[in-house]
Short mmCIF file of the C-alpha atoms (twelve columns), coordinates in Angstrom:
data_MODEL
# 
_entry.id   MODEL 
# 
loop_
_atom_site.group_PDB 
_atom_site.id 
_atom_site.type_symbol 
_atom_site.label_atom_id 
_atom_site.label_alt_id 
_atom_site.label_comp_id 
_atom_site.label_asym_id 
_atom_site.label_seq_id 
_atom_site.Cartn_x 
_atom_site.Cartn_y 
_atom_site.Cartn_z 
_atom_site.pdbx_PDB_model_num 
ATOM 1   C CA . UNK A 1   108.884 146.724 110.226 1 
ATOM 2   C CA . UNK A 2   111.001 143.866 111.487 1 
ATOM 3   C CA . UNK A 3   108.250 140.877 111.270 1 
ATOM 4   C CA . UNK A 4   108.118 142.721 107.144 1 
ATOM 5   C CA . UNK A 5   111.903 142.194 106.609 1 
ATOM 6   C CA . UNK A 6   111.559 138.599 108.127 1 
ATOM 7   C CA . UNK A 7   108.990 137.867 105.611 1 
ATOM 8   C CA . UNK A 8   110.387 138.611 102.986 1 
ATOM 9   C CA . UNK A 9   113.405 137.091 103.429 1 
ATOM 10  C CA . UNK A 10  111.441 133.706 103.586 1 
ATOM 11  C CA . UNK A 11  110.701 134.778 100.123 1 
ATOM 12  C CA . UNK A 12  114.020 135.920 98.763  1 
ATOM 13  C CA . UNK A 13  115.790 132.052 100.324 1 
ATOM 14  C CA . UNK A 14  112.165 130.207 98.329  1 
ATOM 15  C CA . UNK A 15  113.425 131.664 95.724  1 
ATOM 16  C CA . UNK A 16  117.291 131.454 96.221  1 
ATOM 17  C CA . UNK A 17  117.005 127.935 96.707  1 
ATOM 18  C CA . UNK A 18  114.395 127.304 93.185  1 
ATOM 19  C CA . UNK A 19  116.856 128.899 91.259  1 
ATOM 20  C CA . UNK A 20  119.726 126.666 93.012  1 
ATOM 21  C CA . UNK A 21  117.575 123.681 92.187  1 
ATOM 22  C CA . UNK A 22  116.817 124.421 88.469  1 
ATOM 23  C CA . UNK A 23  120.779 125.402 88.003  1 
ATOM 24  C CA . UNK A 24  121.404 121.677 87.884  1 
ATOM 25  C CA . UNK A 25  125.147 121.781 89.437  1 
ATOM 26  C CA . UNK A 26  123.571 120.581 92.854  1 
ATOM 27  C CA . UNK A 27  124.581 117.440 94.007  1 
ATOM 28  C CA . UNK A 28  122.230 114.996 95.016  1 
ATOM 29  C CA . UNK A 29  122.881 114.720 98.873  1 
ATOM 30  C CA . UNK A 30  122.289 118.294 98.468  1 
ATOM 31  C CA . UNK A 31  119.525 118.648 96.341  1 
ATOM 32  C CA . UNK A 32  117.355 116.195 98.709  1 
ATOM 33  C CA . UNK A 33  118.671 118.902 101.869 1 
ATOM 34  C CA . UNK A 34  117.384 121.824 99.464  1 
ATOM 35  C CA . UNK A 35  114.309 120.286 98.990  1 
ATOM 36  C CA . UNK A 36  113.290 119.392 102.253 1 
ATOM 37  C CA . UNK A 37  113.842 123.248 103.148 1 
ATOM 38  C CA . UNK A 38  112.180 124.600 100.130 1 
ATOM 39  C CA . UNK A 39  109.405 122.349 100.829 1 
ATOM 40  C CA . UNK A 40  108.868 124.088 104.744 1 
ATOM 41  C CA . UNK A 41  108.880 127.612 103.108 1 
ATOM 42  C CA . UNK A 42  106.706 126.790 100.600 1 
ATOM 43  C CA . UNK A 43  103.950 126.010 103.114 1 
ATOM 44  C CA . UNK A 44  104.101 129.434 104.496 1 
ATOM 45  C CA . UNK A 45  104.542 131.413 101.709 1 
ATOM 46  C CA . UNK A 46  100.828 131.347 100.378 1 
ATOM 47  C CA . UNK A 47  100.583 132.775 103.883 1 
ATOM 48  C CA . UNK A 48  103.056 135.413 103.522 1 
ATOM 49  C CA . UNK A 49  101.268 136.174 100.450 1 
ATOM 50  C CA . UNK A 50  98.003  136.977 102.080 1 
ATOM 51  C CA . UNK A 51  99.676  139.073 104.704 1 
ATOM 52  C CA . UNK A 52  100.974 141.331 102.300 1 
ATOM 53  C CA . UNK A 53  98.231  141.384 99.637  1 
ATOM 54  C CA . UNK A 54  96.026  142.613 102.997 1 
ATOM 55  C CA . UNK A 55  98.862  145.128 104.243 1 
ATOM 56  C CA . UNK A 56  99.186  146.251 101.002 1 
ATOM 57  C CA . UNK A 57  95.196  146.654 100.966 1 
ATOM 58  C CA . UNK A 58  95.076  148.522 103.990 1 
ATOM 59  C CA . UNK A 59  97.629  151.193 102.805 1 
ATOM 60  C CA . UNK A 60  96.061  151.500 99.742  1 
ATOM 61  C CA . UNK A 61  92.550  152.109 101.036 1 
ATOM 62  C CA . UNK A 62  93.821  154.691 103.925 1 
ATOM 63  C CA . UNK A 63  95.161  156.774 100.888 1 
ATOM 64  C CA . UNK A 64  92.295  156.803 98.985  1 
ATOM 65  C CA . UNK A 65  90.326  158.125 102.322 1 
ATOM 66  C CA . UNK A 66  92.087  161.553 100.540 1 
ATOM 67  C CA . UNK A 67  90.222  161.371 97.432  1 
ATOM 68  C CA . UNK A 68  86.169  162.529 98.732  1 
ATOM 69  C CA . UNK A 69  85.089  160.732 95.758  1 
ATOM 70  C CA . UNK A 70  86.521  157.312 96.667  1 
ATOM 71  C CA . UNK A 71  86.223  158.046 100.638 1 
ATOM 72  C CA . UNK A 72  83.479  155.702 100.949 1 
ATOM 73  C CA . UNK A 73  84.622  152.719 98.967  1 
ATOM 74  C CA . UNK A 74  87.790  153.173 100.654 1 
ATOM 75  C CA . UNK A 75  86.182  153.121 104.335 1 
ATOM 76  C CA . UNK A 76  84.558  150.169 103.045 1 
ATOM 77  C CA . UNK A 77  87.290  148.755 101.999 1 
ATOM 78  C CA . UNK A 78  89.522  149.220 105.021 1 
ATOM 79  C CA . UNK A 79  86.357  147.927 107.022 1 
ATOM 80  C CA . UNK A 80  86.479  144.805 105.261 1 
ATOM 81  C CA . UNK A 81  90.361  144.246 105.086 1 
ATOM 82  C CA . UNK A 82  90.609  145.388 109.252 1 
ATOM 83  C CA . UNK A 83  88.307  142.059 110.220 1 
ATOM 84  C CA . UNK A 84  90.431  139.751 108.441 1 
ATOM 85  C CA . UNK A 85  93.488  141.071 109.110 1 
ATOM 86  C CA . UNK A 86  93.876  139.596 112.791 1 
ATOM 87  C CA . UNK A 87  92.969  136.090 111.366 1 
ATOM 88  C CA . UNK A 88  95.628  136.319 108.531 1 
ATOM 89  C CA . UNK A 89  98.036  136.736 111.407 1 
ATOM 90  C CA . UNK A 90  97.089  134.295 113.291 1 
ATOM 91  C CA . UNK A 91  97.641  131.597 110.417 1 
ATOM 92  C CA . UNK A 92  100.959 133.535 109.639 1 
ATOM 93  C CA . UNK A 93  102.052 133.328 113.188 1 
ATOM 94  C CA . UNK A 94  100.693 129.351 113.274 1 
ATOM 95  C CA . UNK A 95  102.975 128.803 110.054 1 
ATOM 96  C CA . UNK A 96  106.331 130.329 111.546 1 
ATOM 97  C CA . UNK A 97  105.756 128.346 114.411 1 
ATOM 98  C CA . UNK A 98  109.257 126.187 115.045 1 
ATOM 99  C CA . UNK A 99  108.943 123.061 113.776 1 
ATOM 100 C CA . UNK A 100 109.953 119.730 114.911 1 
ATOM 101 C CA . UNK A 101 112.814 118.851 113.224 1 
ATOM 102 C CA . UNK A 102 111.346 115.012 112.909 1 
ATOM 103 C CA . UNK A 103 107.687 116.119 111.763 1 
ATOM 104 C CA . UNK A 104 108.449 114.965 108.035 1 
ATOM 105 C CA . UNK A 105 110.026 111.641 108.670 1 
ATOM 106 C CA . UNK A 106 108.219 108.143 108.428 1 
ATOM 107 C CA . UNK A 107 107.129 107.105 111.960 1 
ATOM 108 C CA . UNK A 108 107.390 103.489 114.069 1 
ATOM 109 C CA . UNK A 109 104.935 103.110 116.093 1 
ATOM 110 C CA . UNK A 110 104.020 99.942  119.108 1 
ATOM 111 C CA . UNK A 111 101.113 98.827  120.477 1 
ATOM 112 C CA . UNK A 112 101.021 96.317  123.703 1 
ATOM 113 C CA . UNK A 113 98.415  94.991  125.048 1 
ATOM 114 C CA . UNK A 114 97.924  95.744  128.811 1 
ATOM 115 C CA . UNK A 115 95.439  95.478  131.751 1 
ATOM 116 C CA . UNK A 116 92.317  93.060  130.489 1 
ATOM 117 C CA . UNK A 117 94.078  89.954  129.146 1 
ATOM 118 C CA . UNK A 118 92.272  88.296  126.378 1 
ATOM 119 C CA . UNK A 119 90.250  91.953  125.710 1 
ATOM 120 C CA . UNK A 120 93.447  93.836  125.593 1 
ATOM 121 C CA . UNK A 121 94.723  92.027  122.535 1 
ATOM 122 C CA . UNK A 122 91.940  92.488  120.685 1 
ATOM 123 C CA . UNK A 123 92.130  96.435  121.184 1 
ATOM 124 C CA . UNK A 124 95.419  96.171  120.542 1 
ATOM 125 C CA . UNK A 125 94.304  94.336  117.223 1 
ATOM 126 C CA . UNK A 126 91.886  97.282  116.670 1 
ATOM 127 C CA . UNK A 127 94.181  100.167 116.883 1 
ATOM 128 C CA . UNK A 128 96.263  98.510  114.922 1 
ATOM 129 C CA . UNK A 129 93.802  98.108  112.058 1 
ATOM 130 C CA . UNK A 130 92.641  101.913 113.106 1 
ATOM 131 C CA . UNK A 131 96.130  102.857 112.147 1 
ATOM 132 C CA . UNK A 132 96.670  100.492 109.087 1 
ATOM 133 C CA . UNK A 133 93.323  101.714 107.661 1 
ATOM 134 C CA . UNK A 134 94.059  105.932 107.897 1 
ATOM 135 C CA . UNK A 135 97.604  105.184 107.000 1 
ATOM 136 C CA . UNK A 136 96.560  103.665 103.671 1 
ATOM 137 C CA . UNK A 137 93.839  106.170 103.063 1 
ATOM 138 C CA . UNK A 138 96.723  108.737 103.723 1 
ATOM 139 C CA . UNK A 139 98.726  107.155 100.843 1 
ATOM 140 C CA . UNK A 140 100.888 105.795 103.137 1 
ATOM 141 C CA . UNK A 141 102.576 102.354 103.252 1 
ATOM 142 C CA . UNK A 142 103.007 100.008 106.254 1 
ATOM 143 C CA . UNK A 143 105.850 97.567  107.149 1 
ATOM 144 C CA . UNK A 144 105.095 94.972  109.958 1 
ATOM 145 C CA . UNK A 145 108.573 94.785  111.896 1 
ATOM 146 C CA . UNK A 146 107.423 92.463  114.638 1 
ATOM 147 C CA . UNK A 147 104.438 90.835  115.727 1 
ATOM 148 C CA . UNK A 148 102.911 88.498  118.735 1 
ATOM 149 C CA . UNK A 149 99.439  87.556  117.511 1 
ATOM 150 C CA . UNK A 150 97.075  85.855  119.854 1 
ATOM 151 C CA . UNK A 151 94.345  83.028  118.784 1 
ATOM 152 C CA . UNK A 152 91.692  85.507  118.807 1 
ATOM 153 C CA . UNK A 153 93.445  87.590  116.234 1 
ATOM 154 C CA . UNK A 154 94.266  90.203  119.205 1 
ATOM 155 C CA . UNK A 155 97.666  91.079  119.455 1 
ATOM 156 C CA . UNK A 156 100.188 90.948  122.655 1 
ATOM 157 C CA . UNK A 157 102.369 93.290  120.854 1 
ATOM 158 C CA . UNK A 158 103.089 94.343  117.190 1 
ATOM 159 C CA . UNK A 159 105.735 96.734  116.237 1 
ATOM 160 C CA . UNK A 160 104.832 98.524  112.440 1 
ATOM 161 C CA . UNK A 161 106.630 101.321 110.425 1 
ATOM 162 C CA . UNK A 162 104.882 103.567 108.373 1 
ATOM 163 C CA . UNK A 163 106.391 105.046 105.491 1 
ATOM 164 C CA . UNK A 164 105.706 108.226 104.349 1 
ATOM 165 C CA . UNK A 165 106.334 112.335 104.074 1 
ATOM 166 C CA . UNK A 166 105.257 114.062 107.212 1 
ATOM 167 C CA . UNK A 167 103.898 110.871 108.849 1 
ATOM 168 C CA . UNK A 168 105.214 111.923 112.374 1 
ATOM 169 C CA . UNK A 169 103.794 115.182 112.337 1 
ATOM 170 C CA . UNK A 170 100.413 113.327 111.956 1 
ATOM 171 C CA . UNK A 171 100.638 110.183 114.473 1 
ATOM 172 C CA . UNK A 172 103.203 111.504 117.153 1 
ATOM 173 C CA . UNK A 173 99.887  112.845 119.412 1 
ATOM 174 C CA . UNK A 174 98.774  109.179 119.672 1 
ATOM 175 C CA . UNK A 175 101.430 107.777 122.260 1 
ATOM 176 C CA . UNK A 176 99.923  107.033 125.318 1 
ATOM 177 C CA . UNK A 177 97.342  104.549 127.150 1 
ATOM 178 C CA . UNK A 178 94.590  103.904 124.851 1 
ATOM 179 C CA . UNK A 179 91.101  102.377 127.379 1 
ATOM 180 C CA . UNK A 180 88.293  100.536 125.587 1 
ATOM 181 C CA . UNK A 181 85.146  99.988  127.476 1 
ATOM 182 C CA . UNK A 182 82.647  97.347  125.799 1 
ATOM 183 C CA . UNK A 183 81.231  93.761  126.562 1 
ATOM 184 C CA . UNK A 184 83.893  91.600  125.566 1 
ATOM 185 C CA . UNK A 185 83.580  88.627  123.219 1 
ATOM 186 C CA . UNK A 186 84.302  85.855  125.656 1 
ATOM 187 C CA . UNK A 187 82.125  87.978  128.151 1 
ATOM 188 C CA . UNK A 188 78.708  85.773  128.491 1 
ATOM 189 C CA . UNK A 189 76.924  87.918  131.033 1 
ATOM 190 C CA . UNK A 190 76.962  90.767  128.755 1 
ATOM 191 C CA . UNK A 191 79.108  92.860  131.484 1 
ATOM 192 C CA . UNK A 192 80.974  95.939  130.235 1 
ATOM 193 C CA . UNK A 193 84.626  95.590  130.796 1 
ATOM 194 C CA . UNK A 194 87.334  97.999  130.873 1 
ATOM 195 C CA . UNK A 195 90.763  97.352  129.129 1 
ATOM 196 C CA . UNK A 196 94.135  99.189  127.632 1 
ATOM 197 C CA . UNK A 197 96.611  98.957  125.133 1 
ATOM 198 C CA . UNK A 198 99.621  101.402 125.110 1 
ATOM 199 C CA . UNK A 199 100.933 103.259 121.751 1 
ATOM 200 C CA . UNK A 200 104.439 104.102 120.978 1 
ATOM 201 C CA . UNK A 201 105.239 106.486 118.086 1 
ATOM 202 C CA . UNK A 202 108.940 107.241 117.324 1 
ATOM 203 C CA . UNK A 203 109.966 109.569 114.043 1 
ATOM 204 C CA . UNK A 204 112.217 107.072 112.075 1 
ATOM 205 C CA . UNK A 205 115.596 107.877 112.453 1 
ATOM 206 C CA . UNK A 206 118.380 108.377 109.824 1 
ATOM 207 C CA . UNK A 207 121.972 107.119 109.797 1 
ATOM 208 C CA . UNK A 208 122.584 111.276 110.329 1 
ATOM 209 C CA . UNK A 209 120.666 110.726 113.268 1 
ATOM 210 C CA . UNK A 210 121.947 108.735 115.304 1 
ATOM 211 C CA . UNK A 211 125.767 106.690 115.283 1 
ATOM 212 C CA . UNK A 212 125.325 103.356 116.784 1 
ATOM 213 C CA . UNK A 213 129.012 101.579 117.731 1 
ATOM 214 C CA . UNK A 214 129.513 98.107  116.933 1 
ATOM 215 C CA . UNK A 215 130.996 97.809  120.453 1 
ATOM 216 C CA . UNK A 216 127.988 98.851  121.866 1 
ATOM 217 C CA . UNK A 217 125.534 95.951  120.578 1 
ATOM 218 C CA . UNK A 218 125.149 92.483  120.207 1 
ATOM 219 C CA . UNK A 219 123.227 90.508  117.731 1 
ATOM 220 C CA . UNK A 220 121.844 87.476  118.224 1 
ATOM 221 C CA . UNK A 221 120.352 85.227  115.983 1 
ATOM 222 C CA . UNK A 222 117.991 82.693  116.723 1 
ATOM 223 C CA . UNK A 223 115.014 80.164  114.612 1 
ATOM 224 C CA . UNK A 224 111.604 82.346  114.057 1 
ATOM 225 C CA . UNK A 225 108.637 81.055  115.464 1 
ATOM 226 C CA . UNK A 226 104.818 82.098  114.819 1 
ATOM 227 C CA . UNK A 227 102.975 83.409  112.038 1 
ATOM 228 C CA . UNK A 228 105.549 84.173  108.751 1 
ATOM 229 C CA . UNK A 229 105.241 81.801  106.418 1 
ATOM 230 C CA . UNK A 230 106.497 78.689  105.410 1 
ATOM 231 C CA . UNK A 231 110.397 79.114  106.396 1 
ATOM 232 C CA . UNK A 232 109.425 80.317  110.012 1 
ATOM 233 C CA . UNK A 233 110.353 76.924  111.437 1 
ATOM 234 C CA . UNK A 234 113.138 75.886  109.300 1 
ATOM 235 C CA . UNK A 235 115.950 79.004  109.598 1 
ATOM 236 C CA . UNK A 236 117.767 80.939  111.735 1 
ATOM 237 C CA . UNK A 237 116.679 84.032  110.530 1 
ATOM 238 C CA . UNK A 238 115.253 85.838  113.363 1 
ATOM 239 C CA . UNK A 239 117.447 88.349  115.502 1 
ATOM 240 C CA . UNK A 240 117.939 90.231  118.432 1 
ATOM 241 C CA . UNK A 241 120.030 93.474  119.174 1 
ATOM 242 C CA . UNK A 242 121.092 94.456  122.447 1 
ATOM 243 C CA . UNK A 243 122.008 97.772  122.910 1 
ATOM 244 C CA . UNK A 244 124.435 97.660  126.026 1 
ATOM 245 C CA . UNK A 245 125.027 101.446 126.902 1 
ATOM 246 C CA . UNK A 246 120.624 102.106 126.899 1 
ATOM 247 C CA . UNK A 247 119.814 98.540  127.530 1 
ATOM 248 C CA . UNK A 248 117.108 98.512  124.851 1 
ATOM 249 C CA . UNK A 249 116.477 95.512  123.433 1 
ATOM 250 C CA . UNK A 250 115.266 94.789  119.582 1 
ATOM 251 C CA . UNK A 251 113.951 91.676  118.099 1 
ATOM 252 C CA . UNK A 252 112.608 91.043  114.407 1 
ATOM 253 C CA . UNK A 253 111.973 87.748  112.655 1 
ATOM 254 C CA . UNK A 254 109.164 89.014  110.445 1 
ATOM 255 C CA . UNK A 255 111.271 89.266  106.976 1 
ATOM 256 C CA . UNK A 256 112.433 86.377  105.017 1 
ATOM 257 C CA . UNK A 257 115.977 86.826  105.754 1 
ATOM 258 C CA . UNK A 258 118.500 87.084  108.275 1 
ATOM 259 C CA . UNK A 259 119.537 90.386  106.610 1 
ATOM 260 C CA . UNK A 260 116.259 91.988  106.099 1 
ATOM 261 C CA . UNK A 261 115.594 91.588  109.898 1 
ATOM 262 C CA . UNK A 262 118.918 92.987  110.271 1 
ATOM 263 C CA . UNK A 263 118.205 95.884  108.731 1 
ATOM 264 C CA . UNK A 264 114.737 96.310  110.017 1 
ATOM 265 C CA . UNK A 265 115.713 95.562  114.136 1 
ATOM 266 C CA . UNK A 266 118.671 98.399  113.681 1 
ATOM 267 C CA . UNK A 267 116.014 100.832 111.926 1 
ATOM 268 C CA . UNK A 268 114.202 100.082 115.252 1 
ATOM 269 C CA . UNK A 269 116.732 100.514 117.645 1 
ATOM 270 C CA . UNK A 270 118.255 103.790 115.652 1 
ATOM 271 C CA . UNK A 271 114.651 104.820 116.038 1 
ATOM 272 C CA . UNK A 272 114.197 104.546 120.128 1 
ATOM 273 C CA . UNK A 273 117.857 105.996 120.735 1 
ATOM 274 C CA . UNK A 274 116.742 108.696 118.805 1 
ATOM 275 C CA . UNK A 275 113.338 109.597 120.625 1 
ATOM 276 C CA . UNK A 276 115.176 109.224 123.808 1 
ATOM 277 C CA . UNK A 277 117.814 111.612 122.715 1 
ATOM 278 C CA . UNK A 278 114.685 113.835 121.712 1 
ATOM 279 C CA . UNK A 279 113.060 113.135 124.621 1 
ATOM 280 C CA . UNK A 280 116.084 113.893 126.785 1 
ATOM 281 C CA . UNK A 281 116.615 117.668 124.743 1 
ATOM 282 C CA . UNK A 282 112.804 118.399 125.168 1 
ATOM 283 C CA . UNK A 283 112.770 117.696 129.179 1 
ATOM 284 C CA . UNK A 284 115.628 120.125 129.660 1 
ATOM 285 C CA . UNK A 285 114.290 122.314 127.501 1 
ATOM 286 C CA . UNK A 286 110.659 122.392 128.907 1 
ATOM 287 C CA . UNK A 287 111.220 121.506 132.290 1 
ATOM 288 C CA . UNK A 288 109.045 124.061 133.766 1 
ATOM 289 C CA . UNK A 289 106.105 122.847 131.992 1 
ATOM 290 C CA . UNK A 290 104.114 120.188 130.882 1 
ATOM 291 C CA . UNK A 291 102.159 120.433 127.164 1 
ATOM 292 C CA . UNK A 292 98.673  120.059 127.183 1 
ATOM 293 C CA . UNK A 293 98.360  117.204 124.825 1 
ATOM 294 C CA . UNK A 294 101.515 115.304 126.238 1 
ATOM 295 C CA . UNK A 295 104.961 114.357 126.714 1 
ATOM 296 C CA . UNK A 296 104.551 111.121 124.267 1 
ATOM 297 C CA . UNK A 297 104.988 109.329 127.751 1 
ATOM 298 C CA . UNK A 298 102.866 105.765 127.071 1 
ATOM 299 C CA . UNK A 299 102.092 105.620 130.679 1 
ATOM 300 C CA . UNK A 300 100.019 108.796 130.074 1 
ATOM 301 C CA . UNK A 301 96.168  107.868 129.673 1 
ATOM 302 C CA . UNK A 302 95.097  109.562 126.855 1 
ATOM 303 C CA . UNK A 303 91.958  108.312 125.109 1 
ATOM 304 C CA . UNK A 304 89.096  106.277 125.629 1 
ATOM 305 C CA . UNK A 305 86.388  104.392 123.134 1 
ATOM 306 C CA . UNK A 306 83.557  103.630 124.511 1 
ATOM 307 C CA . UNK A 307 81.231  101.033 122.588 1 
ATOM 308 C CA . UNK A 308 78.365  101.094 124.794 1 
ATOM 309 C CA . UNK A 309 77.729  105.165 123.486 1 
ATOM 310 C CA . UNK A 310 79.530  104.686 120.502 1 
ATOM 311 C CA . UNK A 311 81.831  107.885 121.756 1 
ATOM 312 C CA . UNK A 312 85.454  108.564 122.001 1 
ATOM 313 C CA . UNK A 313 87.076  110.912 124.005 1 
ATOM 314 C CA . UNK A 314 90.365  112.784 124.105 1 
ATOM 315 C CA . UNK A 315 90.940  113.662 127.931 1 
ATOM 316 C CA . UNK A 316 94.292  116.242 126.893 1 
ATOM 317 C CA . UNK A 317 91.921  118.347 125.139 1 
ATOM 318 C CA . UNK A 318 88.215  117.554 126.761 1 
ATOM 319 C CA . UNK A 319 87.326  116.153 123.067 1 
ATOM 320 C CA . UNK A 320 84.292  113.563 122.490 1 
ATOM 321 C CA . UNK A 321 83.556  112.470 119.470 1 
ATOM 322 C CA . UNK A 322 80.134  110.357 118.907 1 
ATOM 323 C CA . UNK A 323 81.956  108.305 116.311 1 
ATOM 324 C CA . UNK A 324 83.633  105.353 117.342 1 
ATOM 325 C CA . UNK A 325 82.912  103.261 114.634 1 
ATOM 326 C CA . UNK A 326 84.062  105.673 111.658 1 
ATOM 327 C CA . UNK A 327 87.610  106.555 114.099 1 
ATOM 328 C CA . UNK A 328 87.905  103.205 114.130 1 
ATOM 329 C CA . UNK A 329 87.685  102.585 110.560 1 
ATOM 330 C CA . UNK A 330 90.262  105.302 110.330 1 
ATOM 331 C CA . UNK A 331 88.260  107.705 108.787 1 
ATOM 332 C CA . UNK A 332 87.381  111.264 108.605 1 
ATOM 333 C CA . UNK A 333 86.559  110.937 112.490 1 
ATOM 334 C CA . UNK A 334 90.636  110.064 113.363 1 
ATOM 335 C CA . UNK A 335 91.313  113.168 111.413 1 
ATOM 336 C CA . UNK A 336 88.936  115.100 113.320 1 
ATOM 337 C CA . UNK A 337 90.844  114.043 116.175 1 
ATOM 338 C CA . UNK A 338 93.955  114.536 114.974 1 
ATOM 339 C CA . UNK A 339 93.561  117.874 113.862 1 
ATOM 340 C CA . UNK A 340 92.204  119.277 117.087 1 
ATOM 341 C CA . UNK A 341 95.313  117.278 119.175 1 
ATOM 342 C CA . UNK A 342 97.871  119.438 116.574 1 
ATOM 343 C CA . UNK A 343 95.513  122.382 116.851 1 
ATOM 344 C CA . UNK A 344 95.314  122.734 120.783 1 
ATOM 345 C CA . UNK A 345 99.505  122.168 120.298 1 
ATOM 346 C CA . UNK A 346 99.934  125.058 118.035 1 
ATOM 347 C CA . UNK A 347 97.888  127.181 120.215 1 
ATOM 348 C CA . UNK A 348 99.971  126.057 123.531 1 
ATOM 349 C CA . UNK A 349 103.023 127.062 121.530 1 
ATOM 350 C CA . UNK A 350 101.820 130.958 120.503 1 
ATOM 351 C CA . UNK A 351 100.773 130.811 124.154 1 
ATOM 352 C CA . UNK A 352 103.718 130.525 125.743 1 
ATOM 353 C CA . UNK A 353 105.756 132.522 123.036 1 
ATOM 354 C CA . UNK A 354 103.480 135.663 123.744 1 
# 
């Protein structure tokens, strides 16, 4: 069979490539290439494994049917290998699914307060420490790029990286309008108000990624102001890139040095060109339909946490969750979440390859 000859050669490049990796004449560039690929077939191949363990199975147990002295084991058998057989193939055809070439990469992710002034910072502040929190339980680390904090410790707008293998694949299903409804601090009559924040997530793009000309920008550099320390006031070290042919503009004056908010602005703006380049590629390619959990479009209204009933609810896939507090927290809850959002996308996908 042709799906038979497919799998296998998954098998025979897993182990073309191990045995290219132990040789030790690979370079490094392409070492990290082969194991980046090795590591994607190595995720299905368990799978593989089942399929044809279960195949394998089946055969065997149809020929014993021959022998009367085995027939009824072997009916058994076959009874038993026949009801798991469809769900092996589901989970084979979930793991052969294409997959986005920016799922492993680190992710940078924005959150702006919107509608609900005062109240909209402080959500902002929330999903912020939402995000900080699962990200470190992940094993993940987080870089602050930029930052507007309010008095209230709310935030107008903070701009974060977080570094890590796969992070994308994980946190791209959270762009969009994020609603809180609750009775907000500076809210005396006890009235329950309704407020936003929007999310941003962008893979992290690589020099490979993306070429930015030095004709094409401008940096400016200009004193930091705000939170930062002690040399906030006193340098010139924040900056600003303008990117003239997108007209996206970057600032950073969160790191201690002109250079290191250099380095982290461009890692911002290499980052945006490249999910609008992505984002460009996946409207052509999909323009006769729209996914179920989202373009990634931060106008979209995707969630909303609602203190009053402690729920949360995911209006792309009709998912309510009655725990606010542990999503919050970024705990088991956000997974929960999480997994159904990349779930209900996997299933979309066999959908519309059938």
């Amino acid at each position: 069979m042709i799906i038979e000859q497919k799998l296998k050669d998954i098998q025979n490049r897993a182990a073309e490539i191990e045995a290219q990796m132990n040789s030790g004449t690979v370079s490094g560039a392409e070492l990290t290439k082969l194991s980046k690929e090795y590591s994607r077939l190595n995720e299905v191949l368990p799978v593989i494994a089942e399929y044809f363990q279960t195949t394998q199975g089946i055969a065997d147990a149809t020929e014993m049917q021959h022998d009367p002295e085995l027939k009824a084991l072997a009916l058994e058998q076959l009874a038993e290998l026949n009801k798991v057989l469809p769900d092996i193939e589901k989970k084979l055809q979930i793991a052969l699914l294409p997959r986005d070439a920016a799922d492993d990469n680190s992710a940078i992710m924005e959150i702006r307060a919107g509608v609900g002034g005062e109240e909209s910072a402080l959500f902002a502040g929330d999903l912020f420490n939402q995000y900080k929190s699962y990200a470190l339980r992940q094993g993940w680390k987080i870089e602050i790029i930029e930052e507007n904090a309010t008095s209230l410790r709310g935030y107008k707008e903070i701009v974060f990286k977080i570094v890590g293998v796969g992070v994308y694949a994980r946190m791209k299903f959270e762009s969009g309008i994020h609603r809180v409804q609750r009775v907000p601090e500076t809210e005396a009559g006890g009235r329950i108000h309704t407020s936003a924040a929007s999310v941003a997530v962008m893979p992290e793009a690589q020099d490979i990624d993306v070429v930015i000309e030095d004709k094409d920008i401008r940096i400016d550099i200009f004193r930091a102001s705000g939170a930062g320390g002690q040399h906030v006031n006193k340098t010139d070290s924040a900056i600003r890139i303008t990117h003239f042919p997108s007209g996206i503009v970057v600032t950073c004056q969160n790191e201690r040095s002109q250079l290191q908010n250099k380095i982290a602005a461009m890692s911002v703006l290499r980052s945006k060109l490249y999910e609008k380049q992505r984002l460009e590629q996946m409207n052509a390619s999909n323009a006769s339909r729209k996914s179920m959990v989202g373009s990634g479009d931060r106008s979209e209204k995707i969630r909303t946490y609602n203190f009053p009933e402690q729920r949360v609810t995911d209006h792309r896939i009709k998912l309510t969750l009655y725990k606010l507090d542990d999503i919050l927290a970024g705990g088991a809850g956000l997974d929960e979440m999480i997994d159904a959002l990349i779930a209900a996308d996997q299933l979309e996908q066999l959908a519309n390859m059938e």
